Amino acid sequence: MNNQINVEIPSDSEVIIGILNNSDSVLKKLYLAYFPMVLQLVINNNGDEDEAKDVYQEAIIVLYNKVKRGDFELSSKLKTYIYSVCRRLWLKRLKQLNRYGGDIKDFQEYLVVEDELEKHEERDLQLNKMGDALKLLGEPCKTIMEDFYMHSRSMQDICERFGYTNADNAKTQKYKCLQRLKKLFFQQ
């Protein structure tokens, strides 16, 4: 099962700092270090290697997003946190696939992480909903919103790009576009 013989396991702080600094090498080390643990969890509980990879990838995304947002507080070993997130994700997937037998074979310590995952899923849902609303917005509003909120362009840049007479006019148009976007978002 485990093809890695000498896997360098990064320290918890090395992982956190690596994520904050966008270090691909730390993410690769993290992936190699703890994947065998997740693979064992999934295979021992009615899953296969591909499902283990999916669950592990989702857990790394949850960790990555929490660290990047600045609201990640590690109250255990990182290994325990990752196992706990994977365990929760796998239990959820088993229930969705009607393969959950009522008990799961654990071999690691774990934490209850349901609230974090539900928040993560709700945030993804809201972001998708916002993306859909943005698609419906139309031009020039769509581009104004993207320029200002996603590309951090100044009102002066937007004014020049769209040919408004001054930045205040561009700001007024952005406000109107934002109101339309909110309306579209909440109508979904």
GROMACS .gro file of C-alpha atoms in nm:
model
  188
    1MET     CA    1   0.000   0.000   0.000
    2ASN     CA    2   0.268   0.251   0.095
    3ASN     CA    3   0.520   0.291  -0.186
    4GLN     CA    4   0.708   0.574  -0.012
    5ILE     CA    5   1.001   0.452   0.191
    6ASN     CA    6   1.166   0.775   0.306
    7VAL     CA    7   0.896   1.039   0.324
    8GLU     CA    8   1.002   1.364   0.487
    9ILE     CA    9   0.722   1.469   0.721
   10PRO     CA   10   0.709   1.847   0.753
   11SER     CA   11   0.655   1.999   1.097
   12ASP     CA   12   0.314   2.150   1.170
   13SER     CA   13   0.455   2.503   1.169
   14GLU     CA   14   0.645   2.433   0.844
   15VAL     CA   15   0.315   2.338   0.679
   16ILE     CA   16   0.132   2.648   0.806
   17ILE     CA   17   0.414   2.882   0.703
   18GLY     CA   18   0.448   2.699   0.371
   19ILE     CA   19   0.079   2.747   0.293
   20LEU     CA   20   0.099   3.114   0.386
   21ASN     CA   21   0.401   3.151   0.155
   22ASN     CA   22   0.242   2.953  -0.133
   23SER     CA   23   0.507   2.680  -0.113
   24ASP     CA   24   0.434   2.396  -0.355
   25SER     CA   25   0.711   2.184  -0.203
   26VAL     CA   26   0.550   2.194   0.143
   27LEU     CA   27   0.214   2.091  -0.004
   28LYS     CA   28   0.382   1.800  -0.186
   29LYS     CA   29   0.554   1.690   0.135
   30LEU     CA   30   0.225   1.719   0.322
   31TYR     CA   31   0.048   1.512   0.057
   32LEU     CA   32   0.309   1.236   0.070
   33ALA     CA   33   0.338   1.240   0.449
   34TYR     CA   34  -0.022   1.173   0.547
   35PHE     CA   35  -0.186   1.018   0.243
   36PRO     CA   36  -0.105   0.659   0.350
   37MET     CA   37  -0.302   0.720   0.672
   38VAL     CA   38  -0.604   0.842   0.474
   39LEU     CA   39  -0.571   0.558   0.225
   40GLN     CA   40  -0.583   0.308   0.511
   41LEU     CA   41  -0.890   0.479   0.660
   42VAL     CA   42  -1.082   0.474   0.331
   43ILE     CA   43  -0.981   0.123   0.221
   44ASN     CA   44  -1.064  -0.020   0.566
   45ASN     CA   45  -1.408   0.142   0.544
   46ASN     CA   46  -1.558   0.037   0.208
   47GLY     CA   47  -1.355   0.262  -0.020
   48ASP     CA   48  -1.079   0.249  -0.278
   49GLU     CA   49  -0.763   0.442  -0.359
   50ASP     CA   50  -0.932   0.692  -0.593
   51GLU     CA   51  -1.188   0.777  -0.326
   52ALA     CA   52  -0.906   0.817  -0.073
   53LYS     CA   53  -0.730   1.061  -0.309
   54ASP     CA   54  -1.051   1.264  -0.348
   55VAL     CA   55  -1.111   1.280   0.027
   56TYR     CA   56  -0.750   1.373   0.099
   57GLN     CA   57  -0.754   1.645  -0.167
   58GLU     CA   58  -1.072   1.793  -0.017
   59ALA     CA   59  -0.917   1.788   0.331
   60ILE     CA   60  -0.603   1.965   0.208
   61ILE     CA   61  -0.825   2.229   0.044
   62VAL     CA   62  -1.013   2.279   0.372
   63LEU     CA   63  -0.680   2.321   0.557
   64TYR     CA   64  -0.539   2.550   0.287
   65ASN     CA   65  -0.845   2.777   0.285
   66LYS     CA   66  -0.858   2.802   0.665
   67VAL     CA   67  -0.488   2.889   0.688
   68LYS     CA   68  -0.514   3.147   0.408
   69ARG     CA   69  -0.820   3.310   0.569
   70GLY     CA   70  -0.625   3.344   0.894
   71ASP     CA   71  -0.883   3.167   1.111
   72PHE     CA   72  -0.698   2.837   1.150
   73GLU     CA   73  -0.621   2.748   1.510
   74LEU     CA   74  -0.440   2.419   1.558
   75SER     CA   75  -0.547   2.260   1.886
   76SER     CA   76  -0.392   1.920   1.811
   77LYS     CA   77  -0.125   1.771   1.590
   78LEU     CA   78  -0.177   1.858   1.224
   79LYS     CA   79  -0.185   1.486   1.147
   80THR     CA   80  -0.482   1.446   1.385
   81TYR     CA   81  -0.661   1.742   1.231
   82ILE     CA   82  -0.614   1.611   0.876
   83TYR     CA   83  -0.726   1.262   0.978
   84SER     CA   84  -1.033   1.409   1.147
   85VAL     CA   85  -1.132   1.613   0.843
   86CYS     CA   86  -1.080   1.312   0.615
   87ARG     CA   87  -1.278   1.091   0.852
   88ARG     CA   88  -1.569   1.335   0.852
   89LEU     CA   89  -1.558   1.374   0.472
   90TRP     CA   90  -1.544   0.996   0.426
   91LEU     CA   91  -1.836   0.936   0.665
   92LYS     CA   92  -2.039   1.192   0.474
   93ARG     CA   93  -1.952   1.032   0.140
   94LEU     CA   94  -2.038   0.683   0.270
   95LYS     CA   95  -2.378   0.808   0.382
   96GLN     CA   96  -2.437   0.970   0.040
   97LEU     CA   97  -2.346   0.643  -0.133
   98ASN     CA   98  -2.555   0.438   0.113
   99ARG     CA   99  -2.246   0.235   0.209
  100TYR     CA  100  -2.232   0.349   0.572
  101GLY     CA  101  -2.274   0.054   0.806
  102GLY     CA  102  -2.313   0.257   1.125
  103ASP     CA  103  -1.955   0.228   1.246
  104ILE     CA  104  -1.618   0.322   1.109
  105LYS     CA  105  -1.288   0.145   1.181
  106ASP     CA  106  -1.052   0.405   1.324
  107PHE     CA  107  -0.683   0.360   1.381
  108GLN     CA  108  -0.591   0.722   1.460
  109GLU     CA  109  -0.696   0.978   1.715
  110TYR     CA  110  -0.951   1.218   1.571
  111LEU     CA  111  -1.135   1.541   1.650
  112VAL     CA  112  -1.493   1.642   1.579
  113VAL     CA  113  -1.471   1.881   1.283
  114GLU     CA  114  -1.829   1.887   1.154
  115ASP     CA  115  -1.886   2.259   1.204
  116GLU     CA  116  -1.575   2.354   1.007
  117LEU     CA  117  -1.670   2.136   0.712
  118GLU     CA  118  -2.027   2.262   0.707
  119LYS     CA  119  -1.897   2.621   0.706
  120HIS     CA  120  -1.657   2.533   0.423
  121GLU     CA  121  -1.935   2.371   0.219
  122GLU     CA  122  -2.171   2.664   0.284
  123ARG     CA  123  -1.902   2.909   0.174
  124ASP     CA  124  -1.844   2.710  -0.147
  125LEU     CA  125  -2.217   2.710  -0.213
  126GLN     CA  126  -2.235   3.088  -0.161
  127LEU     CA  127  -1.933   3.146  -0.389
  128ASN     CA  128  -2.092   2.934  -0.663
  129LYS     CA  129  -2.417   3.125  -0.622
  130MET     CA  130  -2.227   3.454  -0.649
  131GLY     CA  131  -2.050   3.329  -0.962
  132ASP     CA  132  -2.387   3.243  -1.118
  133ALA     CA  133  -2.527   3.586  -1.028
  134LEU     CA  134  -2.219   3.753  -1.178
  135LYS     CA  135  -2.273   3.563  -1.505
  136LEU     CA  136  -2.630   3.694  -1.520
  137LEU     CA  137  -2.525   4.052  -1.447
  138GLY     CA  138  -2.428   4.155  -1.799
  139GLU     CA  139  -2.191   4.423  -1.922
  140PRO     CA  140  -2.049   4.666  -1.822
  141CYS     CA  141  -2.150   4.573  -1.466
  142LYS     CA  142  -1.987   4.230  -1.474
  143THR     CA  143  -1.651   4.374  -1.576
  144ILE     CA  144  -1.675   4.664  -1.331
  145MET     CA  145  -1.741   4.424  -1.042
  146GLU     CA  146  -1.458   4.194  -1.149
  147ASP     CA  147  -1.217   4.485  -1.198
  148PHE     CA  148  -1.291   4.639  -0.861
  149TYR     CA  149  -1.339   4.333  -0.636
  150MET     CA  150  -1.130   4.065  -0.803
  151HIS     CA  151  -0.853   4.261  -0.973
  152SER     CA  152  -0.835   4.542  -0.713
  153ARG     CA  153  -0.844   4.814  -0.976
  154SER     CA  154  -0.897   5.170  -0.857
  155MET     CA  155  -1.206   5.372  -0.941
  156GLN     CA  156  -0.980   5.599  -1.149
  157ASP     CA  157  -0.863   5.299  -1.357
  158ILE     CA  158  -1.224   5.187  -1.405
  159CYS     CA  159  -1.324   5.542  -1.497
  160GLU     CA  160  -1.059   5.554  -1.770
  161ARG     CA  161  -1.129   5.202  -1.893
  162PHE     CA  162  -1.502   5.265  -1.940
  163GLY     CA  163  -1.484   5.629  -2.039
  164TYR     CA  164  -1.666   5.781  -1.742
  165THR     CA  165  -1.616   6.156  -1.699
  166ASN     CA  166  -1.474   6.114  -1.347
  167ALA     CA  167  -1.413   5.858  -1.073
  168ASP     CA  168  -1.730   5.962  -0.888
  169ASN     CA  169  -1.942   5.866  -1.189
  170ALA     CA  170  -1.765   5.531  -1.206
  171LYS     CA  171  -1.828   5.485  -0.833
  172THR     CA  172  -2.200   5.559  -0.881
  173GLN     CA  173  -2.213   5.303  -1.164
  174LYS     CA  174  -2.033   5.047  -0.946
  175TYR     CA  175  -2.289   5.105  -0.670
  176LYS     CA  176  -2.578   5.049  -0.914
  177CYS     CA  177  -2.410   4.735  -1.045
  178LEU     CA  178  -2.358   4.608  -0.691
  179GLN     CA  179  -2.728   4.659  -0.616
  180ARG     CA  180  -2.821   4.461  -0.931
  181LEU     CA  181  -2.576   4.186  -0.834
  182LYS     CA  182  -2.727   4.161  -0.485
  183LYS     CA  183  -3.074   4.139  -0.633
  184LEU     CA  184  -2.967   3.858  -0.869
  185PHE     CA  185  -2.785   3.677  -0.588
  186PHE     CA  186  -3.084   3.677  -0.355
  187GLN     CA  187  -3.332   3.580  -0.627
  188GLN     CA  188  -3.156   3.246  -0.682
   0.00000   0.00000   0.00000
